[in-house]
Amino acid sequence: MEKYKDKNVDIEERIDDLLARMTVEEKVGQMLQVSYNVLSKEDYEKYKKLGIGSFLHVLGDEADDIRKKASETRLGIPPLFGIDAIHGHCLLNGATVFPSQLAMSCSFNRGLIKEMGRATAKEVCADGLDWTFSPVLCIARDLRWGRVDETFGEDSYVIGELGQAIIDGYECDNLIIACAKHYIAYGEATGGRDAYDSPITERKIREVFLPPFKKAADIGCGSMMTAYGSIDALPLTANRRILREILKDEIGFKGFVVTDWENVRSLVTKQHAAKDLAEASLKAVEAGNDMSMNTHEFYECMLSLVRDKKIYMSLIDNAVRRILRAKFRLGLFDNKERPNRSVIGCEGHKNINHELAQESLVLLKNENVLPLGGDTKTIAVIGPNADDIRAQYGDWTFFSHPEPKKDVEPLGDYYTVLGGMREVFGEKHILYEKGCDIYGEENNIDKAVKTAKKADAVVCVIGDCLAQNGEYRDRANLDLSGNQMELIKRLVGTQKKVIAVLVNCKPLCISYLKENCDAVIEMFNGGDFGGLAVAELIAGKFNPSGKLSISFPQYGAQTPCYYNQYDGWHGGQYVDLQKGNVYDFGDGLSYSEFVYSNLKLSKKTASKDDIIEISVDVTNRGSMDGKETVMLFVNDVVSTILTPTMELKGFEKVFIKSGDTKTVTLKLDIKDLAIVTPDLKYVVESGEFEIMVGRNTKEYLKEILTVK
Ligand code: NOJ
C-alpha cells in the first residue's frame, strides 16, 4: 500500500514511504527550482517531464500545465510553485497591490498585517501557486541600500513581530507557505551596496539579525531563503555555521532552505569560492541549502556527486524530506482545493487594503493646516508622483517583474494622490500640474507655480521612482532628485499652504520640507489605495495613526541613523551637521493628542525568569477617536558590553475614543533583556534597567526595574 497517497496517514510516515520509493534522480529533482521565464522552450519541456521540485515565476495556466505533466511522472510528485508575492500577488496584473512592507510596517498593526498576508495567500493559491518569497526580514540600517522598501524598517523587534504576523497570515489556512528571507544580514552589506560582504561577527548576528528569523522559525515558517552575500568574507551559500548549525540544529527550523537566485553559480562566477559547479553544489548542500534556485546545472552536478560518492545520501534525504513536508502540509498530494479565482482583487481584499493604506500613512508635520477646512475651495495637486502609479506601487509588481513592462495599465482599481483628491474633494475643486520629473530635465515649474497661485492650498507629491528602488538600485545621494527641490521651493514661495506628500521607497533628506512646508505626509509605496488614503487624511475622514519604523537623516552621509545605536563618547556629532535626525523611528502625529500617565510595573524587582507586566494609562484628549501605538523601550544601565541607550521590547496599538482613557498592559519577559556576550552566551546581567513607555523615542514615562 502506498502510504504517501493516503491522507489519513501521518505526514512524517507519508514522507518515509515516499522517500523509500524515490530514485536518486527523483530526489535530486526535488532539490531544484527552475525559473520559468529564463528557459528555452526545449528546456522547459525537458524540466516539465523530469519531475522538478519547484518552479518560480510561473502564473496561472502555465502552472496547471506543469502540474499536469508532473502528475504523469512515475511517482506523480507535485511541484511547488514559488512567486514574489511581496506586497500582494502583484506580479499578476489584477491582483490586490498592498502597501510595501516598509509602508505597512508604519501601521504597527499586527492584526491588519496578518489579514493582508491571509488575503495574499488566497490570491496566490487561487492562481494555482503555493509559495510566496516573503517576508523580507532584513534590517534596513543603511539607507543607501536599494531594497529598504522591502523591509519592515530598522528595528529587529518590530521586524520579528510583524514578520510573525504576516507569516501567520500567509500560512494559517494552509493555502501557501511563506519564505523568510534573506538569511542573513543582507541589508548590512558594505557601503549599502546590494549583495556585498557584510563585515559583521556572529555575536552581532545573534544580537540583531537572528531574532526575527528565530521568531519566523518559532511560528513554523515553511521556508527560508539564503542571502546572496557573505558574512565576514564567507559566502552565505557555503556557510555551514550560519545555515546548518545555527538555523537548523540550534534554532530547530523545520522548513526547507532555498538559495537566492543563482547563488550556487555565484559561488563559482562571482564569489570565486568553488572551482566549478559541482564543487559549488556540494558546498551549498553541505552548508544546509535544500533547494537551488535557478542554477539548473545543479541537477546534473548533484547526480555526479552521488555517482562519485562525494556527498552523503543522508544530506540529500534530509533536504528532500523538508521539501516534501511542505508539499504534504499544503495538501498538494491530496487534490488540493484552491479558492475560486474570483478572490483575486475582490472587494473584501480591497477593504483590507484600504484600511492598511490608511494606517500606513505617517503624518510627520502639521502646522494647524490639516484637516483642510471648508474654506479651502480649490486645491492644486502638483508634482511628479501625484499621478504616477508605477512610482506609488514601488518594486515587485507586474510593472517590473519578472521583466520590466512599461506600458501596461493596471487591471484593478487604484488611486494615485491625484485620483484620490478628485474622488474625495470632487473633480472641480482640484487643479493639476506635474511640474517636473523625478529624474531628468523636465521642468514645467513655472506652469506649476501658476496653477498653485490659483488655489487655496497646494498638495505637492514628490519622492522617488522605480529606477531608484530595488535590487541593483542603491543610492549614494539621498536628496530629492532632479528638479524636485526647485519645485517645492517655488511652491513654498507662493505663500500658499503647502502640504508635501512623499511617495518613495526609503527615507530621503527632507529637512527643507520639515522647516518650510505646512504639513508633511509620508506614504512610502502605498499600493492601490495609497492615493485615496492621502486624500482622506487631508480631508480629515480618518485619524492618522502611522509611526515611522525607520529614521530620516539630514544628509545622506549620516546613514546609518537608526535609533538604537550604541552611545558614542565623543558626542557623536558631525562638525558640519546639527545633532540628530530630521525624523526618528516612532515619529508620527495624530489629529488627537494622546497623554500618557500612571506608568506601573507589576514588580519593581524581578528575577531572571520572571515575566513582568508594565501598564500605562493613555488618554485621548482630542475630539476625534483614534488609534495610538504604545511603545516600550528599555535601557540596560550598566552592562559588560555596550548596549543601545534605548531598545524597543514591546508595542501595542490601541483604539481610544475621544475623551477616553485606556490602560495598556505590555508584557516583558526578563529573558529578553539578555545581552550576547563575546563568547556567544545569552546572559541577563543583574542590575538596573530603565523602562520607558510612550509615544516614541522622545516622549515617554520612565521607571526603574531592578533585576536580581
Ligand atoms: C532575487 C531576490 O533577491 C529575491 O528576493 C527573490 O525572491 C528572488 N530573486 C526570486 O525572484
XYZ file of C-alpha atoms and ligand atoms in Angstrom:
719
model
C 0.000 0.000 0.000
C 1.348 3.427 -0.969
C 1.098 5.351 2.250
C 2.163 8.622 0.687
C -1.082 8.674 -1.266
C -3.250 8.192 1.811
C -4.140 11.432 3.518
C -5.221 9.694 6.691
C -1.647 8.661 7.402
C 0.635 10.918 9.460
C 2.752 13.281 7.309
C 6.133 12.010 8.518
C 5.086 8.445 7.712
C 3.933 9.510 4.266
C 7.302 11.155 3.692
C 9.154 7.997 4.849
C 7.100 5.935 2.481
C 7.656 8.222 -0.473
C 11.371 8.687 0.177
C 11.810 4.930 0.249
C 10.359 4.689 -3.259
C 12.323 7.527 -4.827
C 15.340 7.095 -7.108
C 18.357 9.354 -6.695
C 17.293 11.258 -9.823
C 13.849 11.856 -8.371
C 15.317 13.047 -5.088
C 17.776 15.425 -6.699
C 14.995 16.702 -8.962
C 13.094 17.789 -5.865
C 16.054 19.922 -4.837
C 15.976 22.046 -7.980
C 13.909 25.132 -8.568
C 13.588 26.037 -12.197
C 12.993 29.574 -13.306
C 10.248 29.573 -15.880
C 10.984 32.849 -17.611
C 14.626 32.178 -18.468
C 14.107 28.759 -20.073
C 14.192 27.944 -23.748
C 11.120 26.113 -24.995
C 13.108 22.888 -25.251
C 14.481 23.082 -21.736
C 11.081 23.937 -20.408
C 9.611 20.774 -21.931
C 12.536 18.758 -20.533
C 12.133 20.039 -16.975
C 8.374 19.586 -17.028
C 8.877 15.884 -17.611
C 11.770 15.442 -15.182
C 9.721 15.810 -12.020
C 11.302 19.003 -10.780
C 10.715 20.104 -7.186
C 9.767 23.666 -7.832
C 9.220 26.331 -10.467
C 9.293 30.059 -9.943
C 7.651 32.982 -11.665
C 5.001 30.831 -13.326
C 1.473 32.213 -13.321
C -1.983 30.586 -13.574
C -2.500 28.448 -16.653
C 1.172 27.601 -17.065
C 1.192 26.220 -13.538
C -1.743 23.975 -14.389
C 0.097 22.662 -17.420
C 3.286 21.933 -15.443
C 1.276 20.319 -12.640
C -0.429 18.044 -15.136
C 2.901 16.932 -16.621
C 4.262 16.279 -13.115
C 1.258 14.109 -12.283
C 2.221 11.914 -15.236
C 5.726 11.210 -13.875
C 6.419 7.873 -12.155
C 5.520 8.975 -8.617
C 3.466 11.999 -9.581
C 5.099 14.307 -7.058
C 3.504 17.746 -7.422
C 5.779 20.741 -7.978
C 5.783 23.702 -5.625
C 5.205 26.999 -7.427
C 7.002 29.980 -5.912
C 6.380 33.649 -6.624
C 7.454 37.009 -5.268
C 4.104 37.963 -3.775
C 5.849 40.556 -1.647
C 3.065 43.075 -1.090
C 0.206 41.149 -2.584
C 0.254 38.763 -5.535
C 1.394 41.732 -7.591
C 3.287 40.006 -10.368
C -0.195 39.213 -11.607
C -1.890 42.259 -13.061
C -5.328 42.495 -11.460
C -4.343 41.129 -8.057
C -4.510 43.336 -4.955
C -1.447 45.582 -4.603
C -0.946 46.262 -0.901
C 1.403 48.889 0.561
C 5.055 47.810 0.520
C 6.481 46.144 3.624
C 8.133 49.410 4.670
C 4.868 51.311 4.306
C 2.778 48.721 6.136
C 5.284 48.455 8.977
C 4.413 52.053 9.879
C 0.925 50.834 10.765
C 2.393 48.819 13.666
C -0.807 46.803 13.299
C -0.129 43.081 13.658
C -3.772 42.102 13.093
C -4.128 44.045 9.873
C -0.818 42.767 8.547
C -1.931 39.228 9.283
C -5.133 39.916 7.309
C -3.031 41.272 4.446
C -0.973 38.055 4.471
C -4.092 35.949 4.516
C -5.653 37.797 1.602
C -2.422 37.458 -0.376
C -2.318 33.730 0.326
C -5.828 33.347 -1.073
C -4.926 35.216 -4.249
C -1.668 33.315 -4.761
C -3.343 29.961 -4.148
C -6.316 30.784 -6.357
C -3.819 31.486 -9.143
C -2.540 27.916 -8.800
C 0.607 28.758 -6.824
C 1.859 27.589 -3.457
C 4.648 29.672 -2.069
C 5.457 33.332 -1.589
C 9.051 34.549 -1.253
C 8.010 36.791 1.593
C 8.513 38.269 4.168
C 11.816 40.092 3.969
C 13.281 40.063 7.472
C 16.340 42.099 6.560
C 17.127 45.087 8.727
C 17.262 48.405 6.914
C 20.024 50.285 8.627
C 21.998 51.529 5.664
C 19.629 53.776 3.761
C 21.714 53.706 0.606
C 20.671 50.106 0.031
C 18.190 49.734 -2.828
C 15.902 47.281 -1.046
C 14.957 49.289 2.044
C 11.358 49.367 0.814
C 11.077 45.582 1.058
C 11.824 45.591 4.777
C 9.772 46.252 7.899
C 12.215 49.050 8.780
C 15.211 49.408 11.051
C 14.243 47.662 14.265
C 14.868 43.995 14.860
C 11.977 43.649 17.330
C 9.412 45.262 15.001
C 10.650 43.123 12.128
C 10.295 39.938 14.177
C 6.801 40.827 15.368
C 5.425 41.948 12.018
C 7.244 39.053 10.363
C 5.373 36.627 12.589
C 2.086 38.381 11.844
C 2.468 38.198 8.081
C 3.760 34.594 8.131
C 0.798 33.628 10.265
C -1.460 35.296 7.701
C 0.189 33.537 4.768
C 0.180 30.126 6.390
C -2.820 29.966 8.726
C -5.192 28.469 6.147
C -2.557 26.084 4.754
C -3.013 27.572 1.303
C 0.599 28.596 0.741
C 3.896 28.652 2.590
C 5.954 31.723 3.391
C 9.688 32.245 2.884
C 11.593 34.323 5.421
C 14.495 35.977 3.652
C 17.245 36.879 3.101
C 19.085 34.793 5.639
C 21.057 36.704 6.931
C 22.296 40.313 7.382
C 21.860 41.074 3.673
C 20.965 44.716 4.360
C 24.193 45.243 6.272
C 26.399 44.935 3.180
C 29.427 47.202 2.876
C 28.513 50.702 1.783
C 24.830 49.842 1.450
C 25.671 48.112 -1.825
C 23.412 45.274 -2.839
C 24.933 41.815 -2.376
C 28.291 42.812 -0.949
C 30.070 41.363 2.027
C 28.509 42.108 5.422
C 31.529 42.628 7.654
C 29.932 41.556 10.924
C 30.520 38.946 13.581
C 28.463 36.035 14.827
C 27.905 37.994 18.045
C 26.345 40.834 16.098
C 24.254 38.390 14.097
C 22.877 36.867 17.274
C 22.208 40.251 18.835
C 20.485 41.987 15.926
C 19.889 39.907 12.821
C 18.955 36.455 14.062
C 15.982 37.264 16.345
C 13.473 37.937 13.518
C 14.444 34.661 11.824
C 14.155 32.820 15.098
C 10.644 34.196 15.507
C 9.842 33.074 11.961
C 11.117 29.568 12.749
C 9.175 29.532 16.030
C 5.900 30.206 14.241
C 6.607 27.375 11.787
C 7.564 29.345 8.678
C 7.651 26.881 5.775
C 10.886 28.048 4.173
C 13.778 30.464 4.336
C 15.998 31.896 1.611
C 19.781 32.127 1.779
C 21.016 35.646 1.030
C 23.267 36.378 -1.924
C 26.106 37.846 0.101
C 28.759 36.815 2.556
C 29.348 37.329 6.250
C 32.836 38.397 7.189
C 34.061 37.022 3.833
C 32.383 33.607 3.956
C 29.636 33.282 1.300
C 26.313 32.544 2.931
C 25.538 29.824 0.416
C 28.534 27.886 1.737
C 28.171 28.964 5.355
C 27.562 25.784 7.299
C 27.817 27.547 10.653
C 25.072 30.055 9.852
C 22.734 27.738 7.958
C 23.051 24.226 9.291
C 24.421 24.718 12.779
C 22.574 27.850 13.883
C 19.367 27.797 11.860
C 18.640 24.097 11.659
C 20.418 22.474 14.602
C 20.304 25.192 17.229
C 17.082 27.048 16.454
C 15.369 23.931 15.187
C 13.989 25.326 11.932
C 11.818 22.591 10.404
C 11.119 24.070 6.984
C 13.449 23.987 3.993
C 16.090 26.429 2.798
C 16.128 27.659 -0.789
C 19.061 29.617 -2.172
C 18.509 33.010 -3.675
C 18.726 33.447 -7.441
C 21.749 31.653 -8.903
C 23.578 31.530 -5.569
C 25.181 28.195 -6.486
C 26.520 29.603 -9.746
C 27.699 32.762 -7.979
C 29.903 30.664 -5.719
C 31.918 29.981 -8.867
C 31.473 33.047 -11.047
C 31.221 35.916 -8.561
C 32.492 34.826 -5.184
C 35.242 32.546 -6.530
C 34.711 30.176 -3.626
C 34.296 26.999 -5.690
C 36.255 25.839 -8.730
C 33.250 24.523 -10.619
C 29.504 23.999 -10.296
C 29.901 20.506 -8.840
C 32.013 21.836 -6.001
C 29.620 24.733 -5.552
C 26.628 22.355 -5.385
C 28.430 20.209 -2.816
C 29.325 23.204 -0.666
C 25.787 24.578 -0.869
C 24.108 21.340 0.212
C 26.652 20.557 2.908
C 26.146 24.056 4.300
C 22.402 23.441 4.633
C 20.693 24.626 1.456
C 17.911 22.226 0.493
C 16.877 23.680 -2.854
C 18.826 25.543 -5.500
C 17.092 28.435 -7.221
C 17.908 28.771 -10.854
C 21.287 27.152 -11.312
C 19.830 24.447 -13.474
C 23.114 22.542 -13.815
C 22.761 21.776 -10.096
C 20.693 18.732 -11.059
C 23.455 17.077 -13.121
C 26.117 18.170 -10.633
C 24.319 16.530 -7.742
C 23.948 13.303 -9.682
C 27.651 13.302 -10.470
C 28.459 13.927 -6.785
C 26.349 10.911 -5.864
C 27.975 8.757 -8.555
C 31.437 9.807 -7.380
C 30.430 9.196 -3.742
C 31.340 12.751 -2.818
C 28.127 13.556 -0.984
C 26.281 11.732 1.810
C 22.865 10.439 0.753
C 21.625 11.403 4.223
C 22.116 15.082 3.328
C 20.027 14.633 0.204
C 17.356 12.676 2.059
C 17.129 15.330 4.728
C 16.744 18.102 2.158
C 14.094 16.197 0.222
C 12.249 15.340 3.433
C 11.971 19.045 4.269
C 10.692 19.916 0.786
C 8.180 17.074 0.777
C 6.981 18.134 4.216
C 5.874 21.461 2.752
C 4.109 19.716 -0.110
C 2.225 17.360 2.185
C 1.396 20.149 4.591
C -0.176 22.152 1.753
C -2.239 19.176 0.666
C -0.615 19.068 -2.782
C -0.785 15.259 -2.836
C -4.454 15.287 -1.901
C -6.207 17.044 -4.795
C -5.928 20.364 -3.059
C -8.932 22.591 -3.375
C -7.995 26.126 -4.222
C -10.034 29.278 -3.644
C -12.009 30.438 -6.646
C -10.126 32.891 -8.868
C -12.765 35.478 -8.077
C -10.915 36.213 -4.806
C -8.166 37.869 -6.855
C -8.637 41.602 -6.329
C -12.017 41.032 -4.619
C -13.946 43.605 -2.564
C -13.025 42.012 0.759
C -9.329 42.333 -0.067
C -9.815 45.904 -1.236
C -11.295 46.752 2.157
C -8.302 45.298 3.989
C -6.004 47.136 1.593
C -7.795 50.444 2.081
C -7.592 50.179 5.855
C -3.940 49.185 5.719
C -3.137 52.085 3.378
C -4.760 54.491 5.850
C -2.930 53.080 8.855
C 0.388 53.041 6.995
C 0.445 56.800 6.364
C 2.624 58.831 8.683
C 1.739 62.444 9.370
C 5.129 63.972 10.099
C 4.251 67.631 10.374
C 1.021 69.559 10.765
C 1.158 73.290 11.481
C -2.567 73.663 12.086
C -3.317 73.100 8.446
C -4.833 69.614 8.411
C -7.526 68.536 8.095
C -8.196 71.120 5.415
C -11.165 73.261 6.408
C -14.259 74.059 4.371
C -12.748 77.405 3.345
C -10.363 75.526 1.048
C -12.276 75.605 -2.189
C -9.546 74.895 -4.722
C -6.568 72.620 -4.235
C -3.625 72.395 -6.586
C -2.178 68.904 -6.796
C 1.356 69.240 -8.093
C 4.384 67.032 -8.505
C 5.991 64.144 -10.362
C 4.456 61.473 -8.124
C 0.967 62.956 -7.960
C -0.257 60.745 -10.741
C 2.317 58.001 -11.213
C 1.016 54.617 -10.134
C 4.311 52.912 -11.037
C 6.186 55.016 -8.501
C 3.387 54.579 -5.971
C 3.363 50.784 -6.253
C 7.129 50.528 -5.867
C 9.036 47.395 -6.743
C 7.788 43.831 -7.181
C 4.692 44.339 -9.258
C 3.887 43.321 -12.837
C 5.435 46.643 -13.923
C 8.914 45.460 -13.027
C 8.957 41.643 -12.649
C 9.768 39.082 -13.871
C 10.758 41.534 -16.615
C 10.001 45.269 -16.930
C 6.744 46.138 -18.682
C 6.457 49.826 -19.267
C 3.173 50.335 -20.962
C 0.676 48.083 -19.225
C -2.302 49.529 -17.391
C -3.278 48.077 -14.009
C -6.419 45.989 -14.334
C -7.584 46.550 -10.761
C -8.872 49.759 -9.146
C -6.206 52.133 -7.934
C -5.878 55.716 -6.756
C -2.903 57.963 -7.207
C -2.939 61.045 -4.979
C -4.483 62.986 -7.854
C -7.158 60.310 -8.266
C -7.810 60.237 -4.534
C -8.049 64.024 -4.261
C -10.533 64.152 -7.139
C -12.583 61.390 -5.540
C -12.662 62.920 -2.066
C -12.843 66.653 -2.833
C -14.680 66.495 -6.165
C -13.101 66.987 -9.553
C -13.999 70.648 -9.934
C -12.040 71.578 -6.812
C -8.781 70.043 -7.998
C -6.203 71.580 -10.336
C -3.236 69.520 -11.509
C 0.213 70.134 -12.865
C 3.144 67.729 -12.807
C 5.854 70.392 -12.604
C 8.906 68.223 -13.130
C 10.157 64.691 -13.300
C 11.843 62.653 -10.584
C 14.903 62.369 -12.751
C 15.927 64.256 -15.804
C 15.326 67.543 -17.414
C 11.568 68.036 -17.419
C 10.867 71.463 -15.991
C 7.383 72.894 -16.115
C 7.789 74.556 -12.778
C 6.577 77.962 -13.970
C 3.315 76.368 -15.048
C 3.027 74.517 -11.724
C 3.558 77.746 -9.790
C 0.882 79.488 -11.860
C -1.523 76.672 -11.066
C -0.622 76.791 -7.373
C -1.373 80.503 -7.271
C -4.931 79.857 -8.418
C -5.565 77.515 -5.453
C -6.159 77.905 -1.705
C -3.802 75.046 -0.821
C -1.153 73.028 -2.580
C -0.573 69.295 -2.258
C 2.887 68.599 -3.645
C 3.666 64.922 -4.274
C 7.348 64.161 -4.625
C 9.731 61.305 -3.778
C 11.476 58.763 -5.953
C 10.737 56.384 -8.792
C 11.159 52.757 -9.805
C 14.638 53.416 -11.201
C 15.728 54.256 -7.648
C 14.004 51.305 -5.995
C 15.087 47.678 -5.721
C 17.931 45.313 -6.484
C 20.907 46.945 -8.200
C 19.417 50.361 -7.334
C 21.465 51.558 -4.368
C 21.813 55.313 -3.994
C 24.742 57.326 -2.700
C 22.737 60.533 -2.673
C 19.517 60.590 -0.667
C 18.463 64.109 -1.683
C 15.278 64.688 -3.637
C 16.488 64.092 -7.182
C 16.008 66.021 -10.420
C 14.270 69.374 -10.176
C 12.122 68.464 -7.175
C 13.840 70.837 -4.740
C 13.338 73.750 -7.082
C 9.698 72.771 -7.462
C 8.986 72.629 -3.740
C 10.879 75.864 -3.026
C 8.950 77.728 -5.680
C 5.674 76.375 -4.324
C 6.584 77.411 -0.793
C 7.387 80.843 -2.262
C 3.738 81.263 -3.348
C 2.830 81.707 0.347
C 0.014 79.185 -0.083
C -0.457 76.400 2.420
C 1.838 73.650 1.142
C 1.260 70.024 2.092
C 4.149 67.817 0.998
C 3.354 64.165 0.317
C 6.202 61.709 -0.087
C 5.811 58.704 -2.362
C 9.145 56.975 -2.041
C 10.875 53.729 -1.242
C 13.101 54.886 1.617
C 13.884 57.843 3.866
C 15.154 60.817 1.869
C 16.723 64.036 3.121
C 13.752 66.245 3.789
C 14.953 68.931 6.229
C 13.654 71.608 3.876
C 10.150 70.123 3.938
C 10.185 69.920 7.715
C 11.241 73.544 8.024
C 9.163 75.109 5.277
C 6.044 73.136 4.425
C 2.865 73.426 6.462
C 2.342 69.692 6.575
C 4.329 66.607 5.593
C 2.777 63.197 4.935
C 4.887 60.078 4.331
C 3.223 57.388 2.213
C 6.223 55.326 1.077
C 4.845 52.901 -1.552
C 1.191 52.815 -0.656
C -0.302 50.307 -3.124
C -3.722 50.611 -4.786
C -5.250 52.802 -2.098
C -2.294 54.976 -1.106
C -3.573 57.997 -3.018
C -7.104 57.701 -1.702
C -5.852 57.349 1.856
C -3.763 60.528 1.499
C -6.787 62.464 0.285
C -8.914 61.092 3.134
C -6.243 62.064 5.645
C -6.103 65.581 4.205
C -9.899 65.808 4.393
C -9.968 64.505 7.980
C -12.002 61.434 7.097
C -9.897 59.329 9.450
C -7.433 59.999 12.213
C -3.829 59.222 11.162
C -2.060 56.656 13.320
C 1.104 55.572 11.452
C 4.510 55.991 13.024
C 7.905 55.716 11.359
C 9.562 52.304 11.505
C 12.732 53.931 10.170
C 14.648 57.147 10.837
C 15.261 60.007 8.389
C 18.748 61.561 8.176
C 19.508 65.197 7.497
C 22.096 64.217 4.979
C 22.883 61.037 3.052
C 26.293 60.554 4.631
C 24.636 60.486 8.064
C 23.417 56.962 7.325
C 23.217 54.785 9.389
C 20.969 56.860 11.580
C 18.814 54.171 13.265
C 17.663 54.979 16.784
C 19.112 52.055 18.730
C 22.806 52.682 18.218
C 25.351 52.460 20.981
C 26.129 55.787 22.539
C 29.471 57.237 21.458
C 31.713 59.006 23.901
C 32.861 61.976 21.829
C 29.427 63.460 21.279
C 28.648 61.648 18.032
C 28.163 64.857 16.102
C 29.490 65.723 12.650
C 31.055 69.199 12.639
C 29.054 70.140 9.579
C 25.637 68.913 10.770
C 23.274 69.658 13.610
C 22.889 66.779 16.040
C 20.104 64.296 15.425
C 17.879 63.158 12.615
C 15.191 65.003 10.727
C 12.662 62.412 11.883
C 13.199 59.491 14.202
C 11.882 55.973 14.485
C 8.487 56.234 16.209
C 7.616 59.731 14.982
C 4.123 60.253 13.653
C 1.305 62.627 14.547
C -2.372 62.124 15.090
C -5.297 64.540 14.929
C -5.734 63.675 18.622
C -3.411 64.354 21.499
C -2.554 61.204 23.459
C -1.444 61.776 27.018
C 0.382 59.070 28.998
C 0.183 58.732 32.785
C 0.398 56.249 35.610
C 3.256 54.004 34.455
C 3.319 50.914 36.684
C 5.470 47.780 36.845
C 3.900 44.628 38.292
C 7.266 44.129 40.041
C 9.994 46.673 40.600
C 12.470 43.928 41.398
C 12.370 40.872 39.180
C 14.251 37.633 38.939
C 15.813 36.389 35.724
C 12.990 34.015 34.871
C 10.144 36.442 35.562
C 7.720 37.857 33.078
C 6.531 41.228 34.337
C 3.593 43.390 33.309
C 4.016 47.048 32.548
C 0.911 49.189 32.377
C 0.239 52.765 31.425
C -2.867 54.915 31.059
C -3.344 56.604 27.707
C -5.913 59.372 27.329
C -7.233 60.610 24.007
C -7.552 64.355 24.598
C -8.573 65.077 21.022
C -12.025 65.475 19.533
C -11.591 62.522 17.177
C -11.499 58.839 18.066
C -8.112 57.457 17.183
C -5.505 54.719 17.355
C -2.237 55.002 19.202
C 0.803 52.725 19.193
C 2.230 52.492 22.699
C 5.959 51.738 22.655
C 8.013 50.057 25.352
C 11.755 50.748 25.350
C 14.438 49.540 27.745
C 17.938 50.650 28.608
C 20.361 48.320 30.335
C 22.002 50.899 32.608
C 25.307 49.095 33.230
C 26.387 46.128 31.099
C 29.665 44.400 30.306
C 29.283 45.149 26.611
C 27.812 48.265 25.014
C 24.041 48.273 24.741
C 21.813 50.808 22.979
C 20.554 53.746 25.040
C 17.084 52.601 24.177
C 15.750 49.499 22.525
C 12.175 48.537 21.684
C 10.896 45.467 23.577
C 7.161 45.770 23.041
C 4.403 47.712 21.319
C 0.644 47.632 21.247
C -1.734 49.540 19.004
C -4.975 50.524 20.696
C -8.153 52.309 19.709
C -9.215 55.049 22.108
C -12.416 57.013 21.789
C -12.242 60.782 22.072
C -12.077 61.723 25.759
C -11.494 58.142 26.954
C -8.571 56.678 28.871
C -7.313 53.138 28.249
C -4.969 51.172 30.429
C -2.499 49.420 28.138
C -0.567 46.462 29.525
C 2.603 45.144 27.907
C 4.450 42.017 28.978
C 8.210 41.973 29.386
C 9.992 38.638 29.593
C 13.160 39.274 31.586
C 14.952 36.776 29.317
C 14.555 39.310 26.525
C 16.917 41.605 28.404
C 19.805 39.235 27.703
C 22.960 40.523 26.100
C 25.042 38.338 23.786
C 28.498 38.077 25.299
C 31.703 37.991 23.231
C 31.844 34.224 23.823
C 28.324 33.973 22.352
C 26.355 33.301 25.523
C 22.958 34.845 26.208
C 23.193 36.423 29.646
C 20.811 38.587 31.638
C 23.035 40.698 33.853
C 21.805 41.762 37.266
C 21.283 45.447 37.797
C 19.059 48.337 36.847
C 17.078 48.726 33.652
C 15.253 51.870 32.610
C 11.752 51.063 31.433
C 10.404 53.737 29.095
C 6.846 53.688 27.792
C 5.490 56.318 25.482
C 4.640 57.680 22.053
C 8.126 57.464 20.548
C 11.840 57.679 21.338
C 11.461 61.177 22.826
C 8.124 61.322 24.640
C 7.836 58.655 27.335
C 7.437 57.950 31.035
C 10.231 56.177 32.863
C 10.563 53.745 35.790
C 13.490 51.728 37.063
C 13.390 47.932 37.134
C 15.948 46.024 39.169
C 16.873 42.529 38.015
C 18.412 40.258 40.638
C 16.216 37.578 -6.070
C 15.775 38.315 -4.844
O 16.890 38.651 -4.062
C 14.792 37.528 -4.014
O 14.298 38.377 -3.004
C 13.689 36.974 -4.861
O 12.756 36.278 -4.075
C 14.288 36.066 -5.922
N 15.203 36.846 -6.747
C 13.239 35.434 -6.811
O 12.682 36.396 -7.624
